[in-house]
């Protein structure tokens, strides 16, 4: 009688980069015959992929570990918080093993020790695209690890190290496998997507019948030839980003950039040690929209950074209105343990002032977003369907990424299917969503 396959329950926390790490670990587990359990109770062990960026994320990770210990008792911890094993051991001394981010081999070694595989990995089958935690029609494509920047509010380089780019051919092979498996949308992610390849001096690798450089433009152009939606995330506004805008105007890749501006005040940006300047960036955005008028820009911003004055904040409000940022997330500053921002000697912004600024920012951005959305009424747009219920569904246009941006609420004369890309006429809008009829 065959030995039953060990069952592993998995918890994935944090950003899309961590989600890709989870997908890779789960792919390895399935390749070696492990089953993925839906519940901790009854599984042979639990793997928790943690986030440690903010104190709130640390708390969520520690709670997830505690829940796994309570429900199962055999827990392996990996991810960003794993870079601080003492913090985990202090709260949960009974965990089996702790590894840092991207430590796939260490995670698998710990799993093997706790629950040895019971199969022959050479004959067990696995989908060519690996195991994905996203719906079948879209997938994240991580092109590099780590970051070379030293932003004062961020500890990602301490957790994940400096930039390490994947060879272009490796990225393209993965992208091709995903496309062949039915993925309709690739979301390109890394900590600094536009710095791709700088660490390996843009070294070329052989892809099909040609050499492709590990460079932002070259990789984007090749991905655009796959014939599916390609969406670019975490792009710093370096001058060479200008090169990809014509690809968007030609329809090769989606006219969408996710750029973490974080602020607009030169003083705050300098204190954050950000590689950008508000006025220069506005000029760059204007040039981009001259080339690609329907370019959508989403971003994230921080209010209440130490030393931020009323003048700095007003400058930020004016900037997002002038830049016409389509989508924006706003975070109240949190002093992250180990971040340089804690030691700059700048006066903290009072909590009540920070709260007021956050509400004012969101109100301003809502007006900007509502005006942009209203201009889409009456237009026919392509929509990728994320949810379907007979003649009704919910999806996204090329201007919206899953989970973080707006939705299109659809009605149709024929049944809708998840993953299909349909044409819909926009009937109405609000600040974030569209309401449309499939034509």
Tab-separated table of C-alpha atoms in Angstrom:
chain	number	residue	atom	x	y	z
A	1	UNK	CA	0.000	0.000	0.000
A	2	UNK	CA	1.393	3.391	-1.029
A	3	UNK	CA	2.375	5.831	1.700
A	4	UNK	CA	0.021	8.834	1.676
A	5	UNK	CA	1.599	12.077	0.545
A	6	UNK	CA	2.518	14.528	3.333
A	7	UNK	CA	0.132	17.473	3.580
A	8	UNK	CA	1.413	21.046	4.007
A	9	UNK	CA	-0.760	24.023	4.933
A	10	UNK	CA	0.542	27.349	3.620
A	11	UNK	CA	0.074	30.985	4.675
A	12	UNK	CA	1.289	33.752	2.348
A	13	UNK	CA	1.453	37.323	3.664
A	14	UNK	CA	2.805	40.578	2.268
A	15	UNK	CA	3.336	42.051	-1.187
A	16	UNK	CA	3.184	40.490	-4.682
A	17	UNK	CA	6.940	39.788	-4.519
A	18	UNK	CA	6.320	37.625	-1.440
A	19	UNK	CA	3.398	35.991	-3.257
A	20	UNK	CA	5.779	34.941	-6.038
A	21	UNK	CA	8.121	33.480	-3.393
A	22	UNK	CA	5.156	31.496	-2.041
A	23	UNK	CA	4.277	30.260	-5.514
A	24	UNK	CA	7.829	29.033	-6.034
A	25	UNK	CA	7.880	27.188	-2.715
A	26	UNK	CA	4.475	25.615	-3.355
A	27	UNK	CA	5.594	24.626	-6.851
A	28	UNK	CA	8.594	22.839	-5.343
A	29	UNK	CA	6.388	21.162	-2.755
A	30	UNK	CA	3.954	19.890	-5.385
A	31	UNK	CA	6.832	18.779	-7.627
A	32	UNK	CA	8.029	16.573	-4.786
A	33	UNK	CA	4.594	15.078	-4.190
A	34	UNK	CA	3.398	17.081	-1.194
A	35	UNK	CA	-0.288	17.927	-1.001
A	36	UNK	CA	-1.344	21.479	-0.137
A	37	UNK	CA	-3.907	21.457	2.662
A	38	UNK	CA	-6.621	24.076	3.027
A	39	UNK	CA	-6.569	23.969	6.841
A	40	UNK	CA	-3.825	23.802	9.447
A	41	UNK	CA	-5.673	21.162	11.424
A	42	UNK	CA	-4.796	17.734	10.037
A	43	UNK	CA	-1.825	18.899	7.960
A	44	UNK	CA	1.609	17.418	8.609
A	45	UNK	CA	3.066	20.906	9.007
A	46	UNK	CA	2.467	24.601	8.243
A	47	UNK	CA	4.694	27.009	6.296
A	48	UNK	CA	4.130	30.710	7.033
A	49	UNK	CA	5.652	33.202	4.553
A	50	UNK	CA	5.831	36.416	6.571
A	51	UNK	CA	6.035	40.153	5.967
A	52	UNK	CA	8.154	42.407	8.180
A	53	UNK	CA	8.025	45.764	6.430
A	54	UNK	CA	5.788	47.685	8.858
A	55	UNK	CA	5.078	47.078	12.526
A	56	UNK	CA	1.467	46.290	11.618
A	57	UNK	CA	2.697	43.691	9.115
A	58	UNK	CA	5.047	42.217	11.740
A	59	UNK	CA	2.136	41.900	14.137
A	60	UNK	CA	0.005	40.199	11.483
A	61	UNK	CA	2.833	37.758	10.738
A	62	UNK	CA	3.371	36.929	14.407
A	63	UNK	CA	-0.367	36.373	14.819
A	64	UNK	CA	-0.425	34.054	11.797
A	65	UNK	CA	2.462	32.067	13.263
A	66	UNK	CA	0.645	31.878	16.597
A	67	UNK	CA	-2.546	30.625	14.934
A	68	UNK	CA	-0.586	27.954	13.069
A	69	UNK	CA	1.159	26.861	16.287
A	70	UNK	CA	-2.161	26.658	18.069
A	71	UNK	CA	-3.967	24.712	15.336
A	72	UNK	CA	-1.106	22.473	14.206
A	73	UNK	CA	2.066	22.831	16.267
A	74	UNK	CA	4.578	22.060	13.507
A	75	UNK	CA	5.450	25.394	11.868
A	76	UNK	CA	8.206	26.567	9.510
A	77	UNK	CA	8.610	30.335	9.128
A	78	UNK	CA	10.099	32.063	6.077
A	79	UNK	CA	9.929	35.501	4.424
A	80	UNK	CA	10.951	38.999	5.456
A	81	UNK	CA	10.287	38.636	9.176
A	82	UNK	CA	12.471	35.531	9.046
A	83	UNK	CA	15.436	37.899	8.802
A	84	UNK	CA	14.762	38.616	12.499
A	85	UNK	CA	14.611	35.108	13.993
A	86	UNK	CA	15.027	36.371	17.555
A	87	UNK	CA	11.753	38.317	17.318
A	88	UNK	CA	9.954	35.161	16.186
A	89	UNK	CA	11.604	32.880	18.776
A	90	UNK	CA	10.730	35.324	21.542
A	91	UNK	CA	7.016	35.024	20.743
A	92	UNK	CA	6.956	31.467	19.412
A	93	UNK	CA	9.942	29.459	20.658
A	94	UNK	CA	8.471	26.188	19.391
A	95	UNK	CA	8.651	26.839	15.643
A	96	UNK	CA	10.562	24.132	13.773
A	97	UNK	CA	12.706	26.371	11.561
A	98	UNK	CA	13.114	30.001	10.507
A	99	UNK	CA	14.541	31.154	7.160
A	100	UNK	CA	14.855	34.576	5.569
A	101	UNK	CA	13.306	35.769	2.291
A	102	UNK	CA	14.052	33.954	-0.984
A	103	UNK	CA	15.613	31.042	0.960
A	104	UNK	CA	13.818	28.384	-1.075
A	105	UNK	CA	16.391	25.639	-0.481
A	106	UNK	CA	16.395	26.236	3.281
A	107	UNK	CA	12.598	26.065	3.382
A	108	UNK	CA	12.582	22.787	1.447
A	109	UNK	CA	15.299	21.328	3.672
A	110	UNK	CA	13.226	22.166	6.756
A	111	UNK	CA	10.123	20.617	5.174
A	112	UNK	CA	12.070	17.441	4.286
A	113	UNK	CA	13.240	17.101	7.869
A	114	UNK	CA	9.778	17.625	9.375
A	115	UNK	CA	7.790	15.603	6.820
A	116	UNK	CA	9.951	13.626	4.366
A	117	UNK	CA	8.534	13.308	0.826
A	118	UNK	CA	6.915	9.990	0.003
A	119	UNK	CA	7.254	9.807	-3.755
A	120	UNK	CA	9.560	9.763	-6.766
A	121	UNK	CA	9.920	13.344	-8.052
A	122	UNK	CA	11.005	12.080	-11.474
A	123	UNK	CA	7.644	10.555	-12.324
A	124	UNK	CA	5.155	12.835	-10.565
A	125	UNK	CA	3.588	15.404	-12.879
A	126	UNK	CA	3.206	19.156	-12.378
A	127	UNK	CA	1.566	21.843	-14.513
A	128	UNK	CA	4.243	23.534	-16.665
A	129	UNK	CA	3.452	26.950	-15.179
A	130	UNK	CA	3.917	25.676	-11.617
A	131	UNK	CA	1.433	26.219	-8.815
A	132	UNK	CA	-0.111	29.694	-8.747
A	133	UNK	CA	-2.001	31.418	-5.938
A	134	UNK	CA	-3.615	33.855	-8.370
A	135	UNK	CA	-6.610	33.090	-10.614
A	136	UNK	CA	-5.749	31.227	-13.802
A	137	UNK	CA	-6.064	34.266	-16.081
A	138	UNK	CA	-3.386	36.468	-14.503
A	139	UNK	CA	-0.017	35.920	-12.855
A	140	UNK	CA	2.803	37.886	-11.273
A	141	UNK	CA	6.193	37.712	-13.006
A	142	UNK	CA	9.100	38.619	-10.715
A	143	UNK	CA	12.174	39.770	-12.642
A	144	UNK	CA	14.587	40.532	-9.800
A	145	UNK	CA	15.122	40.346	-6.057
A	146	UNK	CA	16.324	42.988	-3.609
A	147	UNK	CA	17.011	46.701	-4.059
A	148	UNK	CA	20.013	49.015	-4.335
A	149	UNK	CA	18.248	52.073	-2.907
A	150	UNK	CA	18.562	53.095	0.702
A	151	UNK	CA	15.308	54.971	1.306
A	152	UNK	CA	15.284	56.077	4.920
A	153	UNK	CA	11.797	54.701	5.677
A	154	UNK	CA	12.485	51.242	4.209
A	155	UNK	CA	14.315	48.134	5.442
A	156	UNK	CA	13.756	45.987	2.342
A	157	UNK	CA	17.495	45.949	1.406
A	158	UNK	CA	18.290	44.735	4.933
A	159	UNK	CA	15.665	42.005	4.600
A	160	UNK	CA	16.081	41.017	0.940
A	161	UNK	CA	19.546	42.279	0.042
A	162	UNK	CA	20.779	44.270	-2.946
A	163	UNK	CA	19.391	43.982	-6.469
A	164	UNK	CA	19.763	40.540	-8.065
A	165	UNK	CA	18.326	40.397	-11.599
A	166	UNK	CA	17.238	37.229	-13.359
A	167	UNK	CA	18.659	36.555	-16.841
A	168	UNK	CA	16.257	37.824	-19.497
A	169	UNK	CA	15.948	34.378	-21.094
A	170	UNK	CA	14.845	32.847	-17.759
A	171	UNK	CA	12.165	35.512	-17.330
A	172	UNK	CA	10.933	35.070	-20.910
A	173	UNK	CA	10.793	31.281	-20.620
A	174	UNK	CA	8.628	31.604	-17.510
A	175	UNK	CA	6.426	34.202	-19.221
A	176	UNK	CA	5.991	31.960	-22.276
A	177	UNK	CA	5.013	28.985	-20.091
A	178	UNK	CA	2.422	31.137	-18.329
A	179	UNK	CA	0.987	32.391	-21.622
A	180	UNK	CA	0.745	28.840	-22.997
A	181	UNK	CA	-1.039	27.788	-19.797
A	182	UNK	CA	-3.806	30.316	-20.441
A	183	UNK	CA	-2.608	33.374	-18.512
A	184	UNK	CA	-4.069	36.484	-20.157
A	185	UNK	CA	-2.292	39.119	-18.064
A	186	UNK	CA	1.264	39.284	-16.710
A	187	UNK	CA	1.986	41.663	-13.848
A	188	UNK	CA	5.704	42.414	-13.846
A	189	UNK	CA	7.015	42.951	-10.306
A	190	UNK	CA	10.271	43.498	-8.429
A	191	UNK	CA	11.431	45.935	-5.801
A	192	UNK	CA	12.755	48.321	-8.487
A	193	UNK	CA	11.580	47.170	-11.907
A	194	UNK	CA	13.236	49.927	-13.936
A	195	UNK	CA	16.659	49.083	-12.421
A	196	UNK	CA	16.412	45.594	-13.895
A	197	UNK	CA	19.749	44.297	-15.126
A	198	UNK	CA	22.016	47.011	-13.746
A	199	UNK	CA	23.651	44.541	-11.327
A	200	UNK	CA	24.612	42.138	-14.154
A	201	UNK	CA	25.592	44.957	-16.522
A	202	UNK	CA	22.604	44.215	-18.757
A	203	UNK	CA	24.146	40.884	-19.740
A	204	UNK	CA	22.478	39.259	-22.748
A	205	UNK	CA	21.165	35.686	-22.718
A	206	UNK	CA	19.905	33.515	-25.549
A	207	UNK	CA	16.150	33.539	-26.055
A	208	UNK	CA	14.811	31.524	-28.997
A	209	UNK	CA	16.992	32.579	-31.964
A	210	UNK	CA	18.446	35.780	-30.531
A	211	UNK	CA	20.302	37.394	-27.657
A	212	UNK	CA	18.204	39.546	-25.319
A	213	UNK	CA	19.798	42.033	-22.939
A	214	UNK	CA	18.738	42.101	-19.303
A	215	UNK	CA	17.497	45.658	-19.709
A	216	UNK	CA	14.144	47.191	-18.813
A	217	UNK	CA	13.247	48.230	-22.366
A	218	UNK	CA	14.482	45.045	-24.041
A	219	UNK	CA	12.631	42.777	-21.632
A	220	UNK	CA	9.436	44.832	-21.886
A	221	UNK	CA	9.565	44.740	-25.689
A	222	UNK	CA	9.971	40.955	-25.715
A	223	UNK	CA	7.143	40.456	-23.216
A	224	UNK	CA	4.961	42.652	-25.432
A	225	UNK	CA	5.425	40.160	-28.277
A	226	UNK	CA	3.646	37.392	-26.299
A	227	UNK	CA	0.255	38.786	-27.326
A	228	UNK	CA	-1.161	39.067	-23.809
A	229	UNK	CA	-1.638	41.957	-21.392
A	230	UNK	CA	1.635	43.070	-19.759
A	231	UNK	CA	1.399	45.431	-16.776
A	232	UNK	CA	4.438	47.139	-15.212
A	233	UNK	CA	4.650	47.605	-11.449
A	234	UNK	CA	7.114	49.324	-9.081
A	235	UNK	CA	8.761	51.436	-11.778
A	236	UNK	CA	11.003	54.280	-10.632
A	237	UNK	CA	10.757	57.304	-12.991
A	238	UNK	CA	14.311	57.102	-14.342
A	239	UNK	CA	14.943	58.804	-17.723
A	240	UNK	CA	15.224	55.458	-19.538
A	241	UNK	CA	11.595	54.668	-18.634
A	242	UNK	CA	10.768	57.100	-21.461
A	243	UNK	CA	11.776	54.347	-23.898
A	244	UNK	CA	8.865	52.045	-22.991
A	245	UNK	CA	6.132	54.666	-23.458
A	246	UNK	CA	6.039	54.202	-27.269
A	247	UNK	CA	5.478	50.468	-26.647
A	248	UNK	CA	2.360	51.475	-24.710
A	249	UNK	CA	1.219	53.838	-27.457
A	250	UNK	CA	1.607	50.971	-29.967
A	251	UNK	CA	-0.456	48.619	-27.785
A	252	UNK	CA	2.477	46.274	-27.133
A	253	UNK	CA	2.128	46.607	-23.357
A	254	UNK	CA	-0.617	48.133	-21.249
A	255	UNK	CA	-0.597	51.946	-20.889
A	256	UNK	CA	-0.112	51.620	-17.146
A	257	UNK	CA	2.734	52.472	-14.789
A	258	UNK	CA	2.819	51.774	-11.067
A	259	UNK	CA	5.346	54.296	-9.731
A	260	UNK	CA	5.956	54.672	-5.967
A	261	UNK	CA	6.463	58.457	-5.888
A	262	UNK	CA	5.965	58.633	-2.079
A	263	UNK	CA	5.931	62.457	-1.986
A	264	UNK	CA	6.372	65.644	-4.051
A	265	UNK	CA	8.143	68.055	-1.704
A	266	UNK	CA	11.890	68.274	-2.526
A	267	UNK	CA	12.653	68.534	1.186
A	268	UNK	CA	10.692	65.434	2.126
A	269	UNK	CA	12.033	63.486	-0.852
A	270	UNK	CA	15.580	64.433	0.166
A	271	UNK	CA	14.910	63.295	3.747
A	272	UNK	CA	13.434	60.059	2.388
A	273	UNK	CA	16.498	59.719	0.138
A	274	UNK	CA	14.275	59.077	-2.853
A	275	UNK	CA	15.714	59.015	-6.411
A	276	UNK	CA	13.219	61.527	-7.812
A	277	UNK	CA	12.348	65.232	-7.907
A	278	UNK	CA	8.743	66.434	-8.055
A	279	UNK	CA	9.087	69.143	-10.745
A	280	UNK	CA	11.256	67.024	-13.043
A	281	UNK	CA	8.840	64.149	-12.658
A	282	UNK	CA	5.895	66.362	-13.667
A	283	UNK	CA	7.745	67.285	-16.847
A	284	UNK	CA	8.416	63.626	-17.542
A	285	UNK	CA	4.755	62.697	-17.005
A	286	UNK	CA	3.695	65.436	-19.456
A	287	UNK	CA	6.048	64.042	-22.104
A	288	UNK	CA	4.780	60.515	-21.490
A	289	UNK	CA	1.184	61.595	-22.015
A	290	UNK	CA	2.082	63.442	-25.192
A	291	UNK	CA	3.306	60.105	-26.555
A	292	UNK	CA	0.609	57.936	-24.946
A	293	UNK	CA	-2.426	60.099	-24.033
A	294	UNK	CA	-4.331	57.313	-22.263
A	295	UNK	CA	-1.446	56.397	-19.940
A	296	UNK	CA	-2.719	55.522	-16.450
A	297	UNK	CA	-0.451	56.113	-13.465
A	298	UNK	CA	-0.954	54.611	-10.049
A	299	UNK	CA	1.233	55.440	-7.091
A	300	UNK	CA	1.705	55.322	-3.356
A	301	UNK	CA	2.427	58.233	-1.035
A	302	UNK	CA	3.397	58.710	2.609
A	303	UNK	CA	2.026	61.514	4.752
A	304	UNK	CA	3.424	62.455	8.128
A	305	UNK	CA	7.058	61.647	7.383
A	306	UNK	CA	9.258	63.203	10.107
A	307	UNK	CA	9.802	66.862	9.404
A	308	UNK	CA	6.906	67.174	6.925
A	309	UNK	CA	5.527	70.719	7.220
A	310	UNK	CA	2.171	72.159	6.221
A	311	UNK	CA	3.908	73.665	3.188
A	312	UNK	CA	5.328	70.272	2.204
A	313	UNK	CA	1.904	68.686	2.457
A	314	UNK	CA	0.177	71.434	0.452
A	315	UNK	CA	2.832	70.939	-2.228
A	316	UNK	CA	1.902	67.235	-2.331
A	317	UNK	CA	-1.809	68.025	-2.750
A	318	UNK	CA	-1.087	70.429	-5.597
A	319	UNK	CA	1.247	67.929	-7.218
A	320	UNK	CA	-1.205	64.990	-7.379
A	321	UNK	CA	-3.813	67.289	-8.918
A	322	UNK	CA	-1.381	68.604	-11.535
A	323	UNK	CA	0.033	65.151	-12.269
A	324	UNK	CA	-3.505	63.723	-12.552
A	325	UNK	CA	-2.573	60.500	-10.782
A	326	UNK	CA	-5.226	57.966	-11.776
A	327	UNK	CA	-4.956	55.784	-8.674
A	328	UNK	CA	-3.174	56.527	-5.417
A	329	UNK	CA	-2.713	54.769	-2.125
A	330	UNK	CA	-1.759	56.825	0.907
A	331	UNK	CA	-0.066	55.571	4.055
A	332	UNK	CA	0.452	57.288	7.361
A	333	UNK	CA	4.122	57.149	8.305
A	334	UNK	CA	5.085	54.286	10.612
A	335	UNK	CA	8.514	54.208	12.281
A	336	UNK	CA	9.832	50.866	11.053
A	337	UNK	CA	12.307	49.204	13.390
A	338	UNK	CA	15.800	49.507	11.929
A	339	UNK	CA	14.916	52.218	9.391
A	340	UNK	CA	17.183	55.260	9.087
A	341	UNK	CA	14.198	57.621	9.316
A	342	UNK	CA	14.144	56.987	13.051
A	343	UNK	CA	17.606	58.511	13.457
A	344	UNK	CA	17.387	61.600	11.244
A	345	UNK	CA	16.689	63.910	14.188
A	346	UNK	CA	13.587	65.327	12.470
A	347	UNK	CA	10.517	66.332	14.484
A	348	UNK	CA	7.731	63.717	14.377
A	349	UNK	CA	4.386	64.771	12.934
A	350	UNK	CA	1.666	64.571	15.634
A	351	UNK	CA	-0.769	61.691	15.158
A	352	UNK	CA	-3.791	63.984	14.870
A	353	UNK	CA	-2.053	66.088	12.184
A	354	UNK	CA	-1.068	62.952	10.295
A	355	UNK	CA	-4.637	61.679	10.429
A	356	UNK	CA	-5.987	64.999	9.132
A	357	UNK	CA	-3.486	65.047	6.295
A	358	UNK	CA	-4.380	61.472	5.315
A	359	UNK	CA	-8.085	62.364	5.075
A	360	UNK	CA	-7.327	65.522	3.075
A	361	UNK	CA	-5.089	63.578	0.700
A	362	UNK	CA	-7.726	60.884	0.107
A	363	UNK	CA	-10.441	63.512	-0.475
A	364	UNK	CA	-8.263	65.324	-3.015
A	365	UNK	CA	-7.315	62.108	-4.791
A	366	UNK	CA	-10.938	60.980	-4.889
A	367	UNK	CA	-11.856	64.164	-6.809
A	368	UNK	CA	-8.971	63.649	-9.241
A	369	UNK	CA	-9.912	60.010	-9.773
A	370	UNK	CA	-13.624	60.777	-10.185
A	371	UNK	CA	-12.875	63.331	-12.914
A	372	UNK	CA	-10.687	60.831	-14.781
A	373	UNK	CA	-13.321	58.102	-14.446
A	374	UNK	CA	-16.083	60.376	-15.728
A	375	UNK	CA	-14.202	60.921	-18.997
A	376	UNK	CA	-14.524	57.196	-19.707
A	377	UNK	CA	-18.333	57.264	-19.737
A	378	UNK	CA	-19.622	56.534	-23.225
A	379	UNK	CA	-16.371	54.872	-24.334
A	380	UNK	CA	-15.927	51.255	-25.370
A	381	UNK	CA	-13.165	49.579	-23.379
A	382	UNK	CA	-11.667	46.133	-23.189
A	383	UNK	CA	-12.367	44.435	-19.855
A	384	UNK	CA	-10.775	41.296	-18.435
A	385	UNK	CA	-13.327	39.409	-16.326
A	386	UNK	CA	-12.314	38.511	-12.758
A	387	UNK	CA	-15.725	37.382	-11.467
A	388	UNK	CA	-18.731	36.028	-13.352
A	389	UNK	CA	-22.244	35.166	-12.265
A	390	UNK	CA	-24.371	34.437	-15.307
A	391	UNK	CA	-25.171	37.694	-17.068
A	392	UNK	CA	-23.380	39.797	-14.460
A	393	UNK	CA	-19.714	40.094	-13.633
A	394	UNK	CA	-16.831	42.201	-12.468
A	395	UNK	CA	-13.604	42.929	-14.265
A	396	UNK	CA	-10.887	45.462	-14.986
A	397	UNK	CA	-9.808	47.676	-17.832
A	398	UNK	CA	-6.210	48.013	-18.981
A	399	UNK	CA	-5.997	50.965	-16.562
A	400	UNK	CA	-6.550	48.852	-13.438
A	401	UNK	CA	-4.482	46.167	-11.714
A	402	UNK	CA	-6.102	43.406	-9.647
A	403	UNK	CA	-6.611	43.849	-5.919
A	404	UNK	CA	-5.374	47.475	-5.748
A	405	UNK	CA	-7.271	49.475	-8.376
A	406	UNK	CA	-10.881	49.928	-9.458
A	407	UNK	CA	-13.336	47.512	-11.075
A	408	UNK	CA	-15.815	47.455	-13.924
A	409	UNK	CA	-19.259	46.154	-12.955
A	410	UNK	CA	-20.655	44.391	-16.005
A	411	UNK	CA	-24.015	43.327	-17.346
A	412	UNK	CA	-24.347	41.253	-20.486
A	413	UNK	CA	-26.871	39.598	-22.783
A	414	UNK	CA	-24.835	36.406	-22.808
A	415	UNK	CA	-23.166	34.482	-19.979
A	416	UNK	CA	-19.778	35.809	-18.888
A	417	UNK	CA	-16.717	33.679	-18.178
A	418	UNK	CA	-13.807	34.420	-15.847
A	419	UNK	CA	-10.660	35.152	-17.819
A	420	UNK	CA	-12.393	36.316	-20.996
A	421	UNK	CA	-11.542	39.759	-22.389
A	422	UNK	CA	-14.699	41.496	-23.618
A	423	UNK	CA	-15.580	44.895	-25.040
A	424	UNK	CA	-17.934	46.937	-22.875
A	425	UNK	CA	-19.579	50.343	-23.228
A	426	UNK	CA	-19.218	52.447	-20.067
A	427	UNK	CA	-22.625	53.636	-18.831
A	428	UNK	CA	-21.632	55.464	-15.644
A	429	UNK	CA	-18.842	55.915	-13.130
A	430	UNK	CA	-18.020	56.833	-9.565
A	431	UNK	CA	-14.725	57.815	-7.947
A	432	UNK	CA	-13.176	54.384	-8.334
A	433	UNK	CA	-15.374	52.028	-10.396
A	434	UNK	CA	-17.093	51.896	-13.778
A	435	UNK	CA	-20.479	50.423	-14.708
A	436	UNK	CA	-20.727	49.029	-18.223
A	437	UNK	CA	-22.635	46.848	-20.673
A	438	UNK	CA	-20.900	44.175	-22.741
A	439	UNK	CA	-21.368	44.874	-26.459
